[in-house]
Coordinates of C-alpha atoms in Angstrom, one line a residue:
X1 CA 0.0 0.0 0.0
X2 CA 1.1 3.4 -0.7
X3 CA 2.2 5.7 2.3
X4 CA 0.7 9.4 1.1
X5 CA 1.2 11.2 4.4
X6 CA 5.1 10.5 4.0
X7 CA 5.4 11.3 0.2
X8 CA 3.4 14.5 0.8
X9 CA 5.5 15.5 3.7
X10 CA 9.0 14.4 2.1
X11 CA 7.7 16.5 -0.8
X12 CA 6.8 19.6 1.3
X13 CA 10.6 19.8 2.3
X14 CA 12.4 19.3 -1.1
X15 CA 13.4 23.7 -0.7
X16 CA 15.2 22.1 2.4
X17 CA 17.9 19.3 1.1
X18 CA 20.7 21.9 0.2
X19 CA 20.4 23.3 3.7
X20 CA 20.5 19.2 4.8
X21 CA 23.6 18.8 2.6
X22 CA 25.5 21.4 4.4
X23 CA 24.7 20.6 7.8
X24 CA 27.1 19.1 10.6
X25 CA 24.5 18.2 13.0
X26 CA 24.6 14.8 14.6
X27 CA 21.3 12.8 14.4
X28 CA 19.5 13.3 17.1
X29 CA 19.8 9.1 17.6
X30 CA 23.1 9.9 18.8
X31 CA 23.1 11.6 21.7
X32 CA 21.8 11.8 24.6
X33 CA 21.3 15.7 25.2
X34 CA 20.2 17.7 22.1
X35 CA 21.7 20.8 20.9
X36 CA 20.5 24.7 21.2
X37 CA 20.1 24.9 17.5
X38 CA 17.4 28.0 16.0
X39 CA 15.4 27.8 13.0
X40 CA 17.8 29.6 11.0
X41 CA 20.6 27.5 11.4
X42 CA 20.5 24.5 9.1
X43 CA 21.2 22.5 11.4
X44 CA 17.6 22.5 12.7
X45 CA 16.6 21.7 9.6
X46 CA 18.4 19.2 9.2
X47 CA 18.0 17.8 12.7
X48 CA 13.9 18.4 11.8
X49 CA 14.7 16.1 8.1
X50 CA 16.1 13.2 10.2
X51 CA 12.5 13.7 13.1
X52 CA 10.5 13.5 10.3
X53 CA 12.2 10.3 8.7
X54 CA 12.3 8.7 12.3
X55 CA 8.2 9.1 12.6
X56 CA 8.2 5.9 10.4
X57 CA 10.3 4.2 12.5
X58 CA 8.0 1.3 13.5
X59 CA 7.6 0.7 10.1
X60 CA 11.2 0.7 8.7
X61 CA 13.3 1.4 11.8
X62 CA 16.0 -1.0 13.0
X63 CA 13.7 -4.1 14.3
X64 CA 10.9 -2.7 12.4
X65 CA 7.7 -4.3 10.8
X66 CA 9.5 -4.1 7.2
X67 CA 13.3 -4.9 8.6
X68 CA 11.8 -8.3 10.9
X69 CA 10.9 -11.0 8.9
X70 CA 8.7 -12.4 10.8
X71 CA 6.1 -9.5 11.0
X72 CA 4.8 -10.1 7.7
X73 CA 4.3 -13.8 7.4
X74 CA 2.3 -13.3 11.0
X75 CA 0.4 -10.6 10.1
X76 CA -0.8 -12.7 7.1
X77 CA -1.9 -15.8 9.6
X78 CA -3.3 -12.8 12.3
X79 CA -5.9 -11.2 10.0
X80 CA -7.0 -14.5 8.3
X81 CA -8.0 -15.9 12.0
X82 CA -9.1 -13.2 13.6
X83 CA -11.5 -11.9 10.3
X84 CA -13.2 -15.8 11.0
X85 CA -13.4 -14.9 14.4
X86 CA -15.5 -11.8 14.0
X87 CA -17.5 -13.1 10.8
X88 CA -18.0 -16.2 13.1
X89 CA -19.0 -13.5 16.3
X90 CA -21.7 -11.4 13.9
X91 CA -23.5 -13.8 12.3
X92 CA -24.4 -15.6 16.2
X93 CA -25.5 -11.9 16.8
X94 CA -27.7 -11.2 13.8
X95 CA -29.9 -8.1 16.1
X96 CA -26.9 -6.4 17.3
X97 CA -24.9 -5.3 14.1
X98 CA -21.3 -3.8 14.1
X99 CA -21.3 -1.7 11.1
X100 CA -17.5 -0.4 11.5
X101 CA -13.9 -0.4 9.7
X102 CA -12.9 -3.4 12.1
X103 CA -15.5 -5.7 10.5
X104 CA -15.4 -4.8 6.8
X105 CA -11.6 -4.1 6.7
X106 CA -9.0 -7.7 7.6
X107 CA -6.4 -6.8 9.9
X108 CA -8.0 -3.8 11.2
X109 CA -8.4 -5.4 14.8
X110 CA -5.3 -7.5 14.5
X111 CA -2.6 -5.1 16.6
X112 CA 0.5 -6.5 16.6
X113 CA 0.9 -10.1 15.5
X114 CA 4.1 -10.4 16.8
X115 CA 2.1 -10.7 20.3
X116 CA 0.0 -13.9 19.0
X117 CA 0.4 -16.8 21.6
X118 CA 0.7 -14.5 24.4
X119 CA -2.5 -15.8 25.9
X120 CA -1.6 -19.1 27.1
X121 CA 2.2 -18.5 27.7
X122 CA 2.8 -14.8 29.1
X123 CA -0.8 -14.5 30.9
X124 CA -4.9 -15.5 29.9
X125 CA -7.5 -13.5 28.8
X126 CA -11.1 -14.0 28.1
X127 CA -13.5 -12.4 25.5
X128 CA -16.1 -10.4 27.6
X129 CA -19.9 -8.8 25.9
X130 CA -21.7 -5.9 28.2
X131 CA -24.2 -3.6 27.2
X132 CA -23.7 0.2 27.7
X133 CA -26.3 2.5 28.9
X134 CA -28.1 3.1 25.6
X135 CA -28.4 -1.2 24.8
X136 CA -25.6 -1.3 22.7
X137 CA -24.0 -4.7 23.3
X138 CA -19.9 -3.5 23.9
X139 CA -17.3 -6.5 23.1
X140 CA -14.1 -6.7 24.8
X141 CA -11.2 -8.9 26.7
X142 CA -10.0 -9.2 30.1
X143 CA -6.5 -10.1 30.8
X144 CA -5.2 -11.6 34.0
X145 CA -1.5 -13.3 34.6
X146 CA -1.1 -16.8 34.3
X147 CA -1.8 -18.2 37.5
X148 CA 1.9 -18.8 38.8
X149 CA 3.8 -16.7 36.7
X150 CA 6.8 -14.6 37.7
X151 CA 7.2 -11.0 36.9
X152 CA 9.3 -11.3 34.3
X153 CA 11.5 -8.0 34.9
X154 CA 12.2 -9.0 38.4
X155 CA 11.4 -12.7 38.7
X156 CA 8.7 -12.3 41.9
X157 CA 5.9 -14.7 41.9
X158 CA 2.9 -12.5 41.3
X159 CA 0.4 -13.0 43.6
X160 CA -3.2 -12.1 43.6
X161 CA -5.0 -10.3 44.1
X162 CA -4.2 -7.8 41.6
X163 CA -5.2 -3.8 40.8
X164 CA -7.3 -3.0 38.0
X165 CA -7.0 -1.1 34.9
X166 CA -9.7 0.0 32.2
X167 CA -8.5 0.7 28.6
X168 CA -10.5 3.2 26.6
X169 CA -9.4 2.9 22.8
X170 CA -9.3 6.4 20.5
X171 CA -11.7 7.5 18.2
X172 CA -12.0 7.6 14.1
X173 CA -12.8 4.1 14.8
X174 CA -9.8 2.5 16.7
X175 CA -10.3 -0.8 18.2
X176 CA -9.5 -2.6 21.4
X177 CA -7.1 -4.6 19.3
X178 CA -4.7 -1.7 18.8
X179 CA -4.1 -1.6 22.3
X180 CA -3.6 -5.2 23.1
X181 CA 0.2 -4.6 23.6
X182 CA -0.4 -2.2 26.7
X183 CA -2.7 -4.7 28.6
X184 CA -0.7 -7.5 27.9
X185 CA 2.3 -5.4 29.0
X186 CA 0.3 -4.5 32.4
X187 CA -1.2 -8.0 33.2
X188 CA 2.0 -9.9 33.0
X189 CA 3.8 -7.7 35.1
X190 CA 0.5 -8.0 38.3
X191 CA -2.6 -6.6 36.5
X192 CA -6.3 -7.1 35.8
X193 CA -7.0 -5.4 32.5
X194 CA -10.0 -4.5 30.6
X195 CA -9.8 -3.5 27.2
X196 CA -13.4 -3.0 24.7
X197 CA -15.0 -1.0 21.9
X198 CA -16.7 1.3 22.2
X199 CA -20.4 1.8 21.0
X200 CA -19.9 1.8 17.1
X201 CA -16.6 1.1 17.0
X202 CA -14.3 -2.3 16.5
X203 CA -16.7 -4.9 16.9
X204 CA -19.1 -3.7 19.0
X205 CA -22.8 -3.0 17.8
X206 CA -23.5 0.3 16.1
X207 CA -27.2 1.1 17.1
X208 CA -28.7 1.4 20.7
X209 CA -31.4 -1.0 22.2
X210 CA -34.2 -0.2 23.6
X211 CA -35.6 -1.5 26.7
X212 CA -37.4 -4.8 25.7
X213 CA -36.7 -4.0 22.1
X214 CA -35.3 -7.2 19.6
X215 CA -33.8 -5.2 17.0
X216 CA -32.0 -1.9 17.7
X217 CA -33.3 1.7 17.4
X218 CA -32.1 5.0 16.8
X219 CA -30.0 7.0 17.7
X220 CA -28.2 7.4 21.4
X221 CA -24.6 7.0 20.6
X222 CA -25.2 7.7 17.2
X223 CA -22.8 8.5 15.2
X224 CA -19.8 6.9 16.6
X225 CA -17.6 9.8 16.6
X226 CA -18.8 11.7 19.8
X227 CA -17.2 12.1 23.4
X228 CA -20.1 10.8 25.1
X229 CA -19.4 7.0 23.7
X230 CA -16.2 7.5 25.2
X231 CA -17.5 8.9 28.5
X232 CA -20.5 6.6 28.8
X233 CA -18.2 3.6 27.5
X234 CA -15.5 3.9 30.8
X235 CA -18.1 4.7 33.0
X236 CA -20.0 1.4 32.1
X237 CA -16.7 -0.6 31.7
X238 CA -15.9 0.0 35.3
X239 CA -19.0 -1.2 36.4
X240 CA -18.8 -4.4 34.6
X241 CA -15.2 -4.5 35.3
X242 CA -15.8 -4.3 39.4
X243 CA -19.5 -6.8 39.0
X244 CA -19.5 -9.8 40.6
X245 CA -21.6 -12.9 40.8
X246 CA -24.0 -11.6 43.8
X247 CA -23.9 -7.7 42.4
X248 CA -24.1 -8.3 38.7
X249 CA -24.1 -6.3 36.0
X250 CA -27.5 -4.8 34.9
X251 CA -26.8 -5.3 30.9
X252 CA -29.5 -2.7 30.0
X253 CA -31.6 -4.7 27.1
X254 CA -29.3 -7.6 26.7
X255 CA -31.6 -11.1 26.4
X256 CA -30.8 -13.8 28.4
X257 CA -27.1 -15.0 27.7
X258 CA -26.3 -12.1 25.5
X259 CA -24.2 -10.7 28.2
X260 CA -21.9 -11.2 30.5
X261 CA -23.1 -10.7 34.3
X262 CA -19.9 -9.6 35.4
X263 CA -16.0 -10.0 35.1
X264 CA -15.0 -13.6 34.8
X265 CA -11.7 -12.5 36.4
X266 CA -13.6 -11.0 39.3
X267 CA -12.0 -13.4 41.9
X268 CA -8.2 -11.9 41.3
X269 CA -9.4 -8.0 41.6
X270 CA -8.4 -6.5 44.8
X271 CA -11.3 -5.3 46.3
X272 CA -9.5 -4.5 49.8
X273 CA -9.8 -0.8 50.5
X274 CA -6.2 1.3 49.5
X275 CA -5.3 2.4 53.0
X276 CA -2.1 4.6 51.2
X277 CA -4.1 6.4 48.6
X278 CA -2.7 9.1 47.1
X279 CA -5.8 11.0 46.9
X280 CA -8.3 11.7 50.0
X281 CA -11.7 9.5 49.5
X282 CA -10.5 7.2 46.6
X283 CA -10.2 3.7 48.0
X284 CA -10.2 1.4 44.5
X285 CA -7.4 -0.2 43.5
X286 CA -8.0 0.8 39.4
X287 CA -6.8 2.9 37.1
X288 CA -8.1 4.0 33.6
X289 CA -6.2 4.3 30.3
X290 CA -7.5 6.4 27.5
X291 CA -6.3 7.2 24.2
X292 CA -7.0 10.1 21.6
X293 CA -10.8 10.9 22.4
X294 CA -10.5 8.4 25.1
X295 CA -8.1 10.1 26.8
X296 CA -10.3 13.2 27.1
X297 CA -13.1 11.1 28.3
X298 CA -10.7 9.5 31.2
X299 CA -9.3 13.2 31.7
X300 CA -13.2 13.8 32.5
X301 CA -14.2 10.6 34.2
X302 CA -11.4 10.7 36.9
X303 CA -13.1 14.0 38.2
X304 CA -16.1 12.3 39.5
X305 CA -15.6 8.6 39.8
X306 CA -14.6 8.2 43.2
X307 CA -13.8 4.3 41.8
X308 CA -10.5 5.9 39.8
X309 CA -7.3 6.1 41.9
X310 CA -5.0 7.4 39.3
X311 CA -5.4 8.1 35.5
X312 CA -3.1 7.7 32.5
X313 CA -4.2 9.7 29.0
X314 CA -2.4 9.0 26.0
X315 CA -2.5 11.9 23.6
X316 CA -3.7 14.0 25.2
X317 CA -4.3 14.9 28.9
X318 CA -7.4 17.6 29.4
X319 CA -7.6 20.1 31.9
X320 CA -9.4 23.1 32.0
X321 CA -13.1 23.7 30.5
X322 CA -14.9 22.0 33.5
X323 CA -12.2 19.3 34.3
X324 CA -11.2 18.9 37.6
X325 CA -7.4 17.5 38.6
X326 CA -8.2 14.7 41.2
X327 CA -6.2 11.5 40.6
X328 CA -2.4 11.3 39.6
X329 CA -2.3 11.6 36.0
X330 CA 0.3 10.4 33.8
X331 CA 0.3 12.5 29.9
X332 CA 2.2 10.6 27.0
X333 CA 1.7 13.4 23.8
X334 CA 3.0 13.1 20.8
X335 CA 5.0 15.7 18.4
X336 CA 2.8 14.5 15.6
X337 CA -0.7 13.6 14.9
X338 CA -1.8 12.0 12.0
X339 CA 0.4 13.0 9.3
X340 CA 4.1 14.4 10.0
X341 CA 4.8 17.8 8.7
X342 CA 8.0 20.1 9.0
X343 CA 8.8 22.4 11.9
X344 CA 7.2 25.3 10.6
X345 CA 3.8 23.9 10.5
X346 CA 3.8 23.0 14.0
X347 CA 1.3 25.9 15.1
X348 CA -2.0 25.3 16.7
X349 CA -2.0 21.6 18.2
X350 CA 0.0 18.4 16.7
X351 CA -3.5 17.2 15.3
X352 CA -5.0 20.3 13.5
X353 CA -1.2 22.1 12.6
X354 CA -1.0 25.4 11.7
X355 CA 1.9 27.8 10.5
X356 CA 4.6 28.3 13.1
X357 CA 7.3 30.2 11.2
X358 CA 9.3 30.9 14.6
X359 CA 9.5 27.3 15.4
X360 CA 7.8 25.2 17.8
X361 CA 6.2 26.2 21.3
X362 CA 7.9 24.1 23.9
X363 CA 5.1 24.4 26.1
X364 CA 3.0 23.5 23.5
X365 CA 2.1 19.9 25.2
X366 CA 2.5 21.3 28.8
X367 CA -0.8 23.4 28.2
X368 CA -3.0 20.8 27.4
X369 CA -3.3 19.5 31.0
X370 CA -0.1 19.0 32.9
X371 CA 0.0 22.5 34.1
X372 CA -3.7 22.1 35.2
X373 CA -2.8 19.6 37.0
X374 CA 0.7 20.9 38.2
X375 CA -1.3 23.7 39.5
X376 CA -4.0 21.9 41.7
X377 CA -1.3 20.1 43.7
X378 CA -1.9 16.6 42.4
X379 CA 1.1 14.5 41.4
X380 CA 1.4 14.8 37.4
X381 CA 3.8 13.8 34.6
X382 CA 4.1 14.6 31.4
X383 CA 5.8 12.9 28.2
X384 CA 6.8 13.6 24.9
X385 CA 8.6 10.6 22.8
X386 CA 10.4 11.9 20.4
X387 CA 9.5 11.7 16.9
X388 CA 5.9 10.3 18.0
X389 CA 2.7 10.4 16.0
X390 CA -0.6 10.4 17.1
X391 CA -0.7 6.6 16.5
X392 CA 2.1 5.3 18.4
X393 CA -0.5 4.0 20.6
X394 CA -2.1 2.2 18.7
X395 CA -0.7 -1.3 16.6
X396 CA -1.4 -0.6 13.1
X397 CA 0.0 -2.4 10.1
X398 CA 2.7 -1.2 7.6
X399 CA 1.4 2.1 6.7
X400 CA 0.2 5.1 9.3
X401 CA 3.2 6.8 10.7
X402 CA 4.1 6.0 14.4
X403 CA 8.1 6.3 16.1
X404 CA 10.4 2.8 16.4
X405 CA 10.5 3.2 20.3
X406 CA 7.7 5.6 21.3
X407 CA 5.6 2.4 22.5
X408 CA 7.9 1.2 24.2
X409 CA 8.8 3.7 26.4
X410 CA 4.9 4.8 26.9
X411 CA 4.5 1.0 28.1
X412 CA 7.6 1.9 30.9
X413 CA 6.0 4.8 31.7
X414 CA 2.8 3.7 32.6
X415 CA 3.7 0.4 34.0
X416 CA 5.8 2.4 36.4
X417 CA 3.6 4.8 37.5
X418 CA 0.3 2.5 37.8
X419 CA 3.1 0.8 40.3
X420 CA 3.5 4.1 42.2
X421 CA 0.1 4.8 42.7
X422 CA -1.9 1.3 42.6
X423 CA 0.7 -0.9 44.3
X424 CA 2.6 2.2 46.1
X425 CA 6.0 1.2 44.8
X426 CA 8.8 3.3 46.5
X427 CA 10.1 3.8 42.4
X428 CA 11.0 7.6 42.5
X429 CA 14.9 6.5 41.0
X430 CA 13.5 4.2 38.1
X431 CA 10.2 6.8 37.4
X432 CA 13.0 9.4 37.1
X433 CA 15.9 7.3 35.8
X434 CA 17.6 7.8 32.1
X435 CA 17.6 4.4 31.3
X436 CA 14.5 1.7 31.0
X437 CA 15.0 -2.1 30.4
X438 CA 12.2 -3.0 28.0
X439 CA 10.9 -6.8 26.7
X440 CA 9.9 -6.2 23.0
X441 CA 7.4 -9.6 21.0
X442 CA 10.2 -10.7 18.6
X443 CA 7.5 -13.2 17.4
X444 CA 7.5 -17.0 17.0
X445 CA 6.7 -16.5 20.8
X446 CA 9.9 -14.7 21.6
X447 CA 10.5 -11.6 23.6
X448 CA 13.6 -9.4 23.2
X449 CA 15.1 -6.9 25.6
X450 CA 16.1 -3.2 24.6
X451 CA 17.1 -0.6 26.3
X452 CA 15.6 2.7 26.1
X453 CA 17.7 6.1 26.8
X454 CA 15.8 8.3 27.9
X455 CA 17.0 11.5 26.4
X456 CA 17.6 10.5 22.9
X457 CA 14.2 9.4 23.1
X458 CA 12.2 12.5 24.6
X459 CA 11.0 15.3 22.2
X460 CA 13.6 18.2 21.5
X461 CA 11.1 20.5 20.4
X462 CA 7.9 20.0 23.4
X463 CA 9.1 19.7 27.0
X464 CA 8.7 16.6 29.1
X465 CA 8.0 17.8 32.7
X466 CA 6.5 16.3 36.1
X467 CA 5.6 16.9 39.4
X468 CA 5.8 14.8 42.1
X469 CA 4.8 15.1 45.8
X470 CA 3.6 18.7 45.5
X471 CA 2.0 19.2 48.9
X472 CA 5.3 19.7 50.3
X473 CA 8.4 17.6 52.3
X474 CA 11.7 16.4 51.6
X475 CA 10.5 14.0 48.6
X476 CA 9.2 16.5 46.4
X477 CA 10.2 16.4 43.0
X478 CA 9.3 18.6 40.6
X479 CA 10.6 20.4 36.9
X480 CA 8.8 21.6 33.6
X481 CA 11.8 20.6 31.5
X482 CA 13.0 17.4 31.9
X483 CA 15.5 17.1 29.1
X484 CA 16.4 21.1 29.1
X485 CA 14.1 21.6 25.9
X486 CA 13.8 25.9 26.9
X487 CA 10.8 26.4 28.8

């Protein structure tokens, strides 16, 4: 397939390649720190030439899906199974139709099928259906570890039971598949996860229900691409997620056996009340993921659940217009959205750029939420993977821009702070460390270990920042500029 969005932006820089030719930059890849360097100096140019290159890393970057020979002969077997699987899954469900680009389009819903055989060997899951609010029957998976298994950073035997985390995909119809690495990530390393569509997207069911209605009506949640789907789909996903067998789930308009009742992996949930909380009043154990649209409706949603203890938002964070700062929120943002364009079009925000002839803003990503929450005294971090597209989140095949290593570190990231604030790890050194250790799908049911440096990997153009223990004491941690960007 053709890749238009790298063409168009290769194109829009072809004024810049004498300016590249005469530069003495090093690529950013090799080094740590990264120069002062202004827009007039060709260097910056050049430096921006090499950031726009390295936005298709996960596609042709060292280890990439074009450079591993693997990726493409399990992507092949991936799609063909898991197309049956939901062909197999719509036609048992002829009244509750999924009319969306994960059911019409093979491979959509596949992720990564590097990570095929996880379940089984790394950890379980289980395919999970609950209605929302309006009827709509929502599909999903929970994940668990495999009972026995040993962390496999720091060989403990993890032992249940476990916190919970909810994953809320993006919009312009992303799909619980896409964000299968992250919750296989969490659950072997001590966590209950819950990933799902949301109403109209992946393979859940388009159209509401009406109470005691067969066949669905019109038109709550209607058309897919809305906030409230995303709002109403975490707030019903933590009910399911925290049912059990003697306080079910209601499943508004689900028939008998439509629906699950409640989480099959209620059992290994840790239910006991969080007597080190980080926040006054929240109790739960769980935590709640959200990406793109999702991420606004967790940025919402952790203001008045009391059942969140900490929140992480992947691109982007929201604070402001009604949103109150409550839990600890982590912020992974991206340089990029969906298409990657020079430096002077970096105006505005990464997914609607506009004309920024004087460079970037290095507080550009900072604004969006962190210094909401920097300001309300509740422990915040923000990150910016450098070279990272709006999809880095997401496991998409072969042809949507997304960095070679901006995954990995958001998996580091949020595995270490849901450990801070969900299991109250004393991990202050590794959380603000340089250096990460992570375990990359190789495939053929092998993982591989890379190491991630931090600095070479954070954004030289938004600033990475966090905040840490802000009520005050010794421990308090705290800058806006983690890699010395200029804010």
């Amino acid at each position: 397939m053709r890749r238009p969005s790298r063409t168009t932006a290769l194109l829009s820089l072809a004024p810049f390649f004498l300016m590249l030719c005469a530069a003495v930059a090093a690529s950013p890849a090799n080094a740590d720190r990264q120069p002062q360097l202004e827009p007039s100096d060709p260097a910056y140019t050049a430096r921006d030439v090499q950031n726009i290159a390295d936005a298709y890393g996960r596609i042709d970057g060292p280890g990439g899906q074009l450079r591993n020979p693997a990726y493409l002969p399990a992507l092949v077997q991936a799609t063909t199974a898991r197309s049956v699987q939901q062909m197999l899954t719509q036609v048992a469900s002829p009244t509750r139709p999924a009319v969306t680009a994960g059911n019409f389009f093979p491979g959509w819903n596949v992720g990564n099928p590097l990570r095929d055989g996880w379940s089984g060997t790394r950890g379980l899951s289980r395919k999970v259906a609950f209605t929302n609010q309006h009827g709509a029957l929502l599909r999903g998976t929970v994940w668990r570890p495999k009972p026995g298994a040993r962390d496999p950073y720091t060989g403990q035997v993890l032992r249940a039971p476990f916190p919970g985390v909810v994953l809320t995909e993006g919009s312009v119809q992303g799909s619980e598949g896409m964000h299968e690495w992250l919750a296989q990530d969490l659950a072997e390393r001590g966590y209950v996860v819950l990933t799902y569509d949301v109403q109209g997207q992946g393979t859940s069911e388009t159209l509401p229900h009406s109470t005691g209605d067969v066949f669905p009506t019109c038109c709550d949640g209607v058309p897919f691409q809305q906030l409230s789907n995303f709002v109403v789909g975490t707030r019903n996903a933590l009910d399911f997620f925290t049912a059990t067998p003697s306080q079910p789930y209601a499943n508004p308009s689900a028939a008998p056996g439509e629906a699950d009742p409640f989480n099959p992996y209620w059992r290994l949930f840790d239910r006991s009340p969080d007597r080190r909380t980080a926040t006054p009043g929240r109790t739960s154990r769980i935590a709640i993921i959200g990406h793109s649209l999702g991420a606004q409706a967790v940025s919402q949603v952790q203001a008045t659940d009391r059942r969140v203890a900490a929140v992480v938002a992947l691109d982007k964070l929201r604070g402001g217009d009604g949103i109150r700062p409550v839990v600890p929120a982590l912020a992974v943002q991206s340089e990029y959205g969906f298409t990657v364009s020079p430096w002077f079009t970096s105006g505005g925000s990464s997914i609607t750029p506009q004309p920024s002839p004087e460079g970037p803003d290095p507080l550009r990503e900072r604004e969006t939420g962190f210094d909401a929450w920097r300001a309300a005294g509740v422990d915040s971090m923000l990150v910016v993977p450098r070279a990272s597209t709006h999809l880095d989140y997401t496991d998409i095949p072969l042809v949507l821009p997304a960095s070679r290593y901006g995954q990995d570190l958001t998996s580091v990231y949020t595995q270490l702070w849901l450990d801070r604030y969900l299991k109250h790890s004393d991990n202050t050194a590794a959380l603000l460390g340089g250096r990460f250790r992570y375990l990359e799908p190789a495939g053929e049911g092998r993982w591989s270990p890379v190491t991630l440096r931090r600095d070479a990997l954070l954004s030289f153009y938004y600033c990475s920042a966090y905040s840490l223990d802000p009520r005050g004491g010794a421990g308090a941690r705290r800058t806006g500029d983690v890699t010395g960007v200029g804010c």
